Short mmCIF file of C-alpha atoms in Angstrom, two decimals:
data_model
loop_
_atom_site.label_atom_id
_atom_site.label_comp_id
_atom_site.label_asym_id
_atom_site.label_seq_id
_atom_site.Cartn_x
_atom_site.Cartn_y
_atom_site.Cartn_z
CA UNK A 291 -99.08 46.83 108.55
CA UNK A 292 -101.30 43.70 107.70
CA UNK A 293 -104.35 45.26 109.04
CA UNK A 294 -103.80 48.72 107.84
CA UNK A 295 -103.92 47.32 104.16
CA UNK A 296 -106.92 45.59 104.48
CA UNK A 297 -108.97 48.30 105.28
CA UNK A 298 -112.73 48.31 103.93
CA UNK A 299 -113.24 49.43 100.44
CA UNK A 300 -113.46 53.43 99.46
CA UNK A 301 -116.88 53.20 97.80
CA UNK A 302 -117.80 56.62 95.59
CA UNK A 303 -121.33 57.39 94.52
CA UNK A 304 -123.89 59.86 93.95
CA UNK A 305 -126.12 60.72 97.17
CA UNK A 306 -129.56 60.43 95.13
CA UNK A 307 -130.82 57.64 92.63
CA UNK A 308 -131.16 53.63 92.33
CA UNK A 309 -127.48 53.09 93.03
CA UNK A 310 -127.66 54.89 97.12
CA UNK A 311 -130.50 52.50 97.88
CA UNK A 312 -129.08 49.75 96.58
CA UNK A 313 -125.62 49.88 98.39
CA UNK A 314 -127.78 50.59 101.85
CA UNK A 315 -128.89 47.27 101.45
CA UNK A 316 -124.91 45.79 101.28
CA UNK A 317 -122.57 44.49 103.70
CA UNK A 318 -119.29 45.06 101.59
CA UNK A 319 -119.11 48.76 102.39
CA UNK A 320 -118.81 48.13 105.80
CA UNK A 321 -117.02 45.05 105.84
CA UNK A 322 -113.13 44.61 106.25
CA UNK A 323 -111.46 42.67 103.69
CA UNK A 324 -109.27 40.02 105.01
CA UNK A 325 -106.97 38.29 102.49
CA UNK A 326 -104.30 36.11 102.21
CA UNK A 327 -101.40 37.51 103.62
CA UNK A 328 -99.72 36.93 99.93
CA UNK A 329 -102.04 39.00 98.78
CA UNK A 330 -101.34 41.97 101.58
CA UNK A 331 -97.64 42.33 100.03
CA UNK A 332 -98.85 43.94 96.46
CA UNK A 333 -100.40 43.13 93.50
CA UNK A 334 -97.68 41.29 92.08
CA UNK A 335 -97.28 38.77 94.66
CA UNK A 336 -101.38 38.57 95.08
CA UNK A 337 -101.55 37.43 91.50
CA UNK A 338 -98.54 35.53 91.11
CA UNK A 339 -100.16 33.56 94.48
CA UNK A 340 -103.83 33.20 92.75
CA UNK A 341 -102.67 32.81 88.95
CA UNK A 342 -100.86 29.85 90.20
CA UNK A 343 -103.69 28.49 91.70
CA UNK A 344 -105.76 28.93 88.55
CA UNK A 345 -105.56 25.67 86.79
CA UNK A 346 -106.20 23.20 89.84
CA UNK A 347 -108.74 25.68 92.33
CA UNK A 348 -110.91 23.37 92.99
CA UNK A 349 -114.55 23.80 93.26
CA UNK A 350 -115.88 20.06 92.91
CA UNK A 351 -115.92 19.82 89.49
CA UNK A 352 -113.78 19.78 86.16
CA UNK A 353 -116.04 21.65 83.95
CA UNK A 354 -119.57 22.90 83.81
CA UNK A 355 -122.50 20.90 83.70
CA UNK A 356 -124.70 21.70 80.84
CA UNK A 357 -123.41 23.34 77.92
CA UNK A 358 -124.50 24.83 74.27
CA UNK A 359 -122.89 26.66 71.80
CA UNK A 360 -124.63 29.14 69.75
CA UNK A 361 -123.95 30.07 65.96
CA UNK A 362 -124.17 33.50 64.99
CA UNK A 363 -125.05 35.78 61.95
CA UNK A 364 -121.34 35.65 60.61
CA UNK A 365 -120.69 32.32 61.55
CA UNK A 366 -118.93 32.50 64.60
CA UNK A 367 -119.90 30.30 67.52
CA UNK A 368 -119.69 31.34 71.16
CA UNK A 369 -121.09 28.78 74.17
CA UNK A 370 -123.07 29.36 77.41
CA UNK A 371 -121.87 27.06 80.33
CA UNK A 372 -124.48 26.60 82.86
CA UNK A 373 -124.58 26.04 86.24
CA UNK A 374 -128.06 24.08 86.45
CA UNK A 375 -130.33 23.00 83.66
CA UNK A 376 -132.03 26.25 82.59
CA UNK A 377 -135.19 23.97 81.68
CA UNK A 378 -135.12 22.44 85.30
CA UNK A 379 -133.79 25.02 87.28
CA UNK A 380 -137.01 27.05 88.02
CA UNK A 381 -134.95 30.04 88.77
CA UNK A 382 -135.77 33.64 87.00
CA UNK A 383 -132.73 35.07 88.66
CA UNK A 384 -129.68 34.92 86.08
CA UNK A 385 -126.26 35.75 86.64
CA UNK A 386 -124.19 35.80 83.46
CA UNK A 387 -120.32 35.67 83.95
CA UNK A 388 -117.96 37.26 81.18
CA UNK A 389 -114.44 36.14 82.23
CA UNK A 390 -111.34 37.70 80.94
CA UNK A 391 -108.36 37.57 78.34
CA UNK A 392 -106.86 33.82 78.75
CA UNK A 393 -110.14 32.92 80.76
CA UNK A 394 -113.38 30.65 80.59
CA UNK A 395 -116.12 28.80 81.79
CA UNK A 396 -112.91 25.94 82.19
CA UNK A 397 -110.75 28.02 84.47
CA UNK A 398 -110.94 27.15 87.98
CA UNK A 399 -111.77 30.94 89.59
CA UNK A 400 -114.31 31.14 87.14
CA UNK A 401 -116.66 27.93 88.14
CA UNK A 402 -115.83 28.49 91.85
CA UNK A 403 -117.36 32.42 91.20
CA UNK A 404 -120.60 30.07 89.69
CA UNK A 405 -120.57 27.86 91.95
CA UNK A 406 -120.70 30.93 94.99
CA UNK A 407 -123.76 32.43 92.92
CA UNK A 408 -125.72 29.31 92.20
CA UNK A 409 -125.46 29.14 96.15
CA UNK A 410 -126.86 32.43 96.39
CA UNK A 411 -129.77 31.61 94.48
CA UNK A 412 -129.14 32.55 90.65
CA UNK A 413 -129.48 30.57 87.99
CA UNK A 414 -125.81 30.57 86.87
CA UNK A 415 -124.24 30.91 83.24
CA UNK A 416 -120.58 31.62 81.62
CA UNK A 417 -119.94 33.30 78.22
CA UNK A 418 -117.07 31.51 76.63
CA UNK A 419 -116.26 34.43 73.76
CA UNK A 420 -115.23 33.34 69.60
CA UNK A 421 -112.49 30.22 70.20
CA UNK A 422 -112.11 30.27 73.84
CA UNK A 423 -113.34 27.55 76.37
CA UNK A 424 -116.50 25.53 75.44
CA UNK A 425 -116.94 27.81 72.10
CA UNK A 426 -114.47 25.48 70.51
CA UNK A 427 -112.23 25.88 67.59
CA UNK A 428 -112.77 29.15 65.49
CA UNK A 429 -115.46 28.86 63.02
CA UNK A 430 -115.55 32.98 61.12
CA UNK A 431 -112.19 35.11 60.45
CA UNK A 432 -112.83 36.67 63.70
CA UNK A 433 -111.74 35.66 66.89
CA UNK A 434 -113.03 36.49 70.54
CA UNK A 435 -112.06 40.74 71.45
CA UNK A 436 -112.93 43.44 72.58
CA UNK A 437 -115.18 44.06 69.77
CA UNK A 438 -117.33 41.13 71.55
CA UNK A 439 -120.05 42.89 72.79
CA UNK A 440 -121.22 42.88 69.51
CA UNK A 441 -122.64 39.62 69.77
CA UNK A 442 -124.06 40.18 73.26
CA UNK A 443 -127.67 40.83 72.27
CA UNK A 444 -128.00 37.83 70.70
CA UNK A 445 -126.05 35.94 72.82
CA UNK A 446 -128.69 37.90 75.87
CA UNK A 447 -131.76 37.37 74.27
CA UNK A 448 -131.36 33.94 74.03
CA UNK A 449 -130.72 33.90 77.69
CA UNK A 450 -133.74 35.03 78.82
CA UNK A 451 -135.63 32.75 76.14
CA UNK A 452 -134.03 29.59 77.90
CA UNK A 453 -134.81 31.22 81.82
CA UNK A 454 -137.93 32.03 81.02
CA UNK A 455 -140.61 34.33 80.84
CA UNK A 456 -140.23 37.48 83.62
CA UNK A 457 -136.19 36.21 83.77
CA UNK A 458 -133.97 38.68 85.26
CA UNK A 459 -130.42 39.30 83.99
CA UNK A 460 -127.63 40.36 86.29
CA UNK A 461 -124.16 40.26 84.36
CA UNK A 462 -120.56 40.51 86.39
CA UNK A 463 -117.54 40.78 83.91
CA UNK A 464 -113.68 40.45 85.32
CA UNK A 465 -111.03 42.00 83.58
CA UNK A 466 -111.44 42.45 79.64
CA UNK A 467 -115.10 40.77 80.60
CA UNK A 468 -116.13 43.88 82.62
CA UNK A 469 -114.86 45.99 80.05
CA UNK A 470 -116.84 44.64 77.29
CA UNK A 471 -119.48 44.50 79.17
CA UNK A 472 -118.99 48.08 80.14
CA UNK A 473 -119.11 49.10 76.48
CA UNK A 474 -122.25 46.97 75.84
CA UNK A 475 -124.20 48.21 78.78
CA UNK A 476 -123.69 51.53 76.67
CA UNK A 477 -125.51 50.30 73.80
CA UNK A 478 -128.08 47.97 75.41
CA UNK A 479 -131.96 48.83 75.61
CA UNK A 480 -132.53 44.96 76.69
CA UNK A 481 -135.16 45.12 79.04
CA UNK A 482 -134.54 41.54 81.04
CA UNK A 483 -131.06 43.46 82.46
CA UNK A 484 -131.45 45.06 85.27
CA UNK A 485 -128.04 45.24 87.57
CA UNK A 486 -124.15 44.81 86.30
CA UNK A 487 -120.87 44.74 88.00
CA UNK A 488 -117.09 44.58 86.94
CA UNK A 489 -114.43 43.74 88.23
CA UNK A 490 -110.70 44.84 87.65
CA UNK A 491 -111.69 45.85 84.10
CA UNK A 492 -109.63 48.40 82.23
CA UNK A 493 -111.06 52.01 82.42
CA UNK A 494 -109.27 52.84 79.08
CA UNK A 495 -107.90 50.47 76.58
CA UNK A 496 -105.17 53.26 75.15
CA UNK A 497 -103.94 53.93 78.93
CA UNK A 498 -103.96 50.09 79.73
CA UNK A 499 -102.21 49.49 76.64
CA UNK A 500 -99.45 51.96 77.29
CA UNK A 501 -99.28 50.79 81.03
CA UNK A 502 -98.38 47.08 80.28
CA UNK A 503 -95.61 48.09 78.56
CA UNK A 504 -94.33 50.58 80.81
CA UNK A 505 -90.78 49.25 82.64
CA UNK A 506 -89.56 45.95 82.78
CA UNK A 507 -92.10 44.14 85.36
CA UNK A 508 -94.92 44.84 83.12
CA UNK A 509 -93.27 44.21 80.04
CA UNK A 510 -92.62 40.67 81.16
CA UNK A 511 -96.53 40.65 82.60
CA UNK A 512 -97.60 41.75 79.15
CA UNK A 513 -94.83 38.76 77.51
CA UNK A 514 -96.74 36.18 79.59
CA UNK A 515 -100.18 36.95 78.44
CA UNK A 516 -99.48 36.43 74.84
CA UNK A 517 -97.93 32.94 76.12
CA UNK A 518 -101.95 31.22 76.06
CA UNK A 519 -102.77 33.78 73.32
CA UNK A 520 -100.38 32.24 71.00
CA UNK A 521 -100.62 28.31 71.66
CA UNK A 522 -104.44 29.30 71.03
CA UNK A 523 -103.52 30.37 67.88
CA UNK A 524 -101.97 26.97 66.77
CA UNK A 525 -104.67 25.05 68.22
CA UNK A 526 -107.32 27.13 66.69
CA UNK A 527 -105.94 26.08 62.96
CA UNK A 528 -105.32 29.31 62.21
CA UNK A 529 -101.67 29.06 61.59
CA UNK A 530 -101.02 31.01 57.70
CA UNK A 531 -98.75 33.93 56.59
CA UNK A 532 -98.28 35.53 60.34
CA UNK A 533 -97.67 32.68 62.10
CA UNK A 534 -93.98 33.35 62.65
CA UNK A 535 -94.82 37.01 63.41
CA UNK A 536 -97.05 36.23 65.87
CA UNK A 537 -94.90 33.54 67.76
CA UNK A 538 -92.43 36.26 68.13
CA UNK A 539 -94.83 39.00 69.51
CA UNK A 540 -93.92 39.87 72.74
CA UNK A 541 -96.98 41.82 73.80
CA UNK A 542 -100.85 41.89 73.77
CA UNK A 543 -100.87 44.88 71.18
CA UNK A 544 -98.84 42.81 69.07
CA UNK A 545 -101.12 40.27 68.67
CA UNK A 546 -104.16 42.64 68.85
CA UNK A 547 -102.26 44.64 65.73
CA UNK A 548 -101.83 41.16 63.85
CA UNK A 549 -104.79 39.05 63.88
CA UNK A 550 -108.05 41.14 65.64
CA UNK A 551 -107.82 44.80 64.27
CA UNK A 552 -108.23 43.47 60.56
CA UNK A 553 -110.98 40.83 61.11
CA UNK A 554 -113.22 42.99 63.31
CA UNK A 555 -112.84 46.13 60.90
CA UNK A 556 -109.94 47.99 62.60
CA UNK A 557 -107.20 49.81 60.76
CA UNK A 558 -104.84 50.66 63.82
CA UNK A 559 -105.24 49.44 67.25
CA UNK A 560 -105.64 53.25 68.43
CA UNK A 561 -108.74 52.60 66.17
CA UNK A 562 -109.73 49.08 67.96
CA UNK A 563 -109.23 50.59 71.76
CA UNK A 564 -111.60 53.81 70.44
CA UNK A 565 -114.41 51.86 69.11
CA UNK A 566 -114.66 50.10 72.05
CA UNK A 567 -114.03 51.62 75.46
CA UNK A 568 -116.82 52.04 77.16
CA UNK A 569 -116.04 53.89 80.43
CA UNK A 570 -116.32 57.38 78.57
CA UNK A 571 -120.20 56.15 77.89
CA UNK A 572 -121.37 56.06 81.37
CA UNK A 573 -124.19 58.54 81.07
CA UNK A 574 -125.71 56.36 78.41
CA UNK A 575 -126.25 53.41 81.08
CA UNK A 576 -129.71 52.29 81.64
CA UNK A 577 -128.70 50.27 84.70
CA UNK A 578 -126.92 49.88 87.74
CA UNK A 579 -123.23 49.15 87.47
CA UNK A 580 -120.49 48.72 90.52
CA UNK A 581 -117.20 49.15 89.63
CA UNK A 582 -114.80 47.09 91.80
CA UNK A 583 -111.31 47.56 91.79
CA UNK A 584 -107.95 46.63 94.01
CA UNK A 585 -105.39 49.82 94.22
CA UNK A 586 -102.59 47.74 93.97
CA UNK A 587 -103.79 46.00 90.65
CA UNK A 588 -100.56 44.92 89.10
CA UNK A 589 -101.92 44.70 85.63
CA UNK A 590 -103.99 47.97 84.79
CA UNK A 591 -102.70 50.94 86.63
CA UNK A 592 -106.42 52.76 86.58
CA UNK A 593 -106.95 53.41 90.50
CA UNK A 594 -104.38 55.12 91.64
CA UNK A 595 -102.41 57.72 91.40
CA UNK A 596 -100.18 56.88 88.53
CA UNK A 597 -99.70 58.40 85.03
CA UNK A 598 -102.37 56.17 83.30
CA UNK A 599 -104.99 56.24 85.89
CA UNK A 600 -108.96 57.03 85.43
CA UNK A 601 -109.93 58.18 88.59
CA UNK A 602 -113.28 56.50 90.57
CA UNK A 603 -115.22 59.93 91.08
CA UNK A 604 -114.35 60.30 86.77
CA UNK A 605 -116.58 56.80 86.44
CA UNK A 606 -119.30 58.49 88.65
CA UNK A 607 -119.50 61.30 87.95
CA UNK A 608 -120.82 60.75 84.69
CA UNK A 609 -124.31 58.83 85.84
CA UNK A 610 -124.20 59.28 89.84
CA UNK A 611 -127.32 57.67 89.81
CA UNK A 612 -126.34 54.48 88.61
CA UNK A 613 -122.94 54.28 89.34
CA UNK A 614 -120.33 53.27 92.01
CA UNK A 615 -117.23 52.10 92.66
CA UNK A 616 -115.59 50.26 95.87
CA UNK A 617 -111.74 50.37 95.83
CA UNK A 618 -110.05 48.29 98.36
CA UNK A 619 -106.16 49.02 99.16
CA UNK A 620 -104.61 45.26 97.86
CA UNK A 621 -106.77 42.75 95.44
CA UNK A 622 -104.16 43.11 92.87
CA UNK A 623 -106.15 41.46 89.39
CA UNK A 624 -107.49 38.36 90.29
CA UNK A 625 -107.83 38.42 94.30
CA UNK A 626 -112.10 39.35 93.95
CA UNK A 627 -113.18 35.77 92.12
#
């Protein structure tokens, strides 16, 4: 049973264009994936197994190195948490992480994924989004979201400014990351990227939305992630006139409804999801983007066969070119970093 579920990924893509000669030149399509045998029981178990893990994976240090925090147009500050000095380093190859909802450069998955790609040779960097991680306290009315990709050309530019001239950005977002950078690869003409990848990201922010709060397992799942989300909140200093209402939300579109939709210009969170799912966008990309994915995914039901899923030849089809997808059978949400 163990070793029919960890089968190599189903990878979909287009037989001409960049994307074709790029994956000739991988191992993972022809690779088995071997995980834990935690992980081979299902998505829930997988991420129950990792998610525990989270706080204390260990990866020889507590926290980045080097550090800055930028200040943007409205006031908001965001941080970049870097591997190496970018001054020092002497490397032109960066690799930009975006981590996801309840995520940073200070979560253990997220500095062991840096420390994997500073060993492959990049020059390695985290985004740490509005209030989250080594952006600090909340310093505008709105707080990190979806809507994030917003400040990514800024935040990008300044990227390749501290690499250095004939810099090369290659950007990997997990979960909500990968979405938003989904969305902003739609929107980008920033020459200095040249290759993405995501990784468990939601396809569509309606369907995910409706998913987590379909039956009782994902109801709690949903319950959870507003846990972080609201002690945030009070640590932030944001407490005011919804405090109480959003200590007794009991889901992500709760809190979404409360205190992101109005900030970032939203009047319903059917409005919020719209202006920002990317996946639809495809054909605008202007660069190479893998799609990876785990079947089982306990969180976002996009893979399969169920009733909110966005099927992988839906993502290709629209740039064939540019884009693939590799599916393995068990991963569940957090199982890739």
């Amino acid at each position: 049973v163990y070793a029919r579920r960890t089968r190599r990924p189903r990878v979909t893509n287009g037989d001409e264009g960049l994307m074709p000669r790029i994956l000739d030149r991988c191992s993972f399509p022809v690779e088995r994936y071997w995980p834990h045998p935690l992980v081979a029981l299902g998505g829930f178990a997988s991420t129950i197994h990792l998610g525990l893990m989270l706080p204390t994976y260990s990866c020889g240090v507590t926290t980045v190195p080097y550090v800055e925090q930028m200040v943007l147009d409205d006031g908001g500050t965001v941080a970049l948490s870097w591997w190496r000095c970018p001054a020092t380093a002497r490397r032109r190859d960066v690799a930009i992480v975006f981590p996801g909802l309840n995520n940073s450069s200070e979560t253990g998955f997220v500095r062991a994924t840096m420390r994997r790609l500073d060993a492959a040779g990049f020059l390695a960097v985290c985004y740490d989004g509005r209030g989250t991680g080594a952006a600090g306290a909340l310093t505008s009315a709105r707080p990190h979201s979806a809507d994030a990709w917003r400040d990514f050309d800024a935040v990008l530019w300044h990227v390749a400014r501290e690499a250095g001239e004939g810099s090369r950005l290659f950007c990997l977002g997990h979960s909500l990351g990968g979405a938003i950078l989904t969305k902003y690869l739609t929107t980008t003409s920033l020459p200095a990227v040249v290759a993405a990848a995501t990784v468990s990201a939601p396809r569509a922010f309606s369907a995910t939305d409706k998913c987590c709060r379909d039956g009782r397992l994902a109801r709690l799942q949903n319950f959870l992630m507003t846990v972080p989300l609201k002690i945030s909140w009070v640590f932030q200093g944001r407490p005011g006139r919804r405090t109480k209402e959003v200590f007794m939300s009991t889901t992500v579109h709760d809190i979404e409804r409360l205190v992101i939709c109005e900030p970032w210009g939203h009047a319903t969170n059917e409005d919020y999801y719209a202006a920002n799912d990317g996946t639809h966008e495809l054909a605008k990309l202007r660069v190479p983007l893998l799609v990876v994915q785990a079947r089982d995914d306990n969180i976002l039901d996009f893979s399969g066969a169920g009733a909110y899923a966005v099927p992988d030849g839906d993502l290709v089809n629209q740039r064939p070119d540019l884009v693939a997808t590799a599916t393995s059978e068990v991963g569940g949400h957090l199982s890739f970093l």
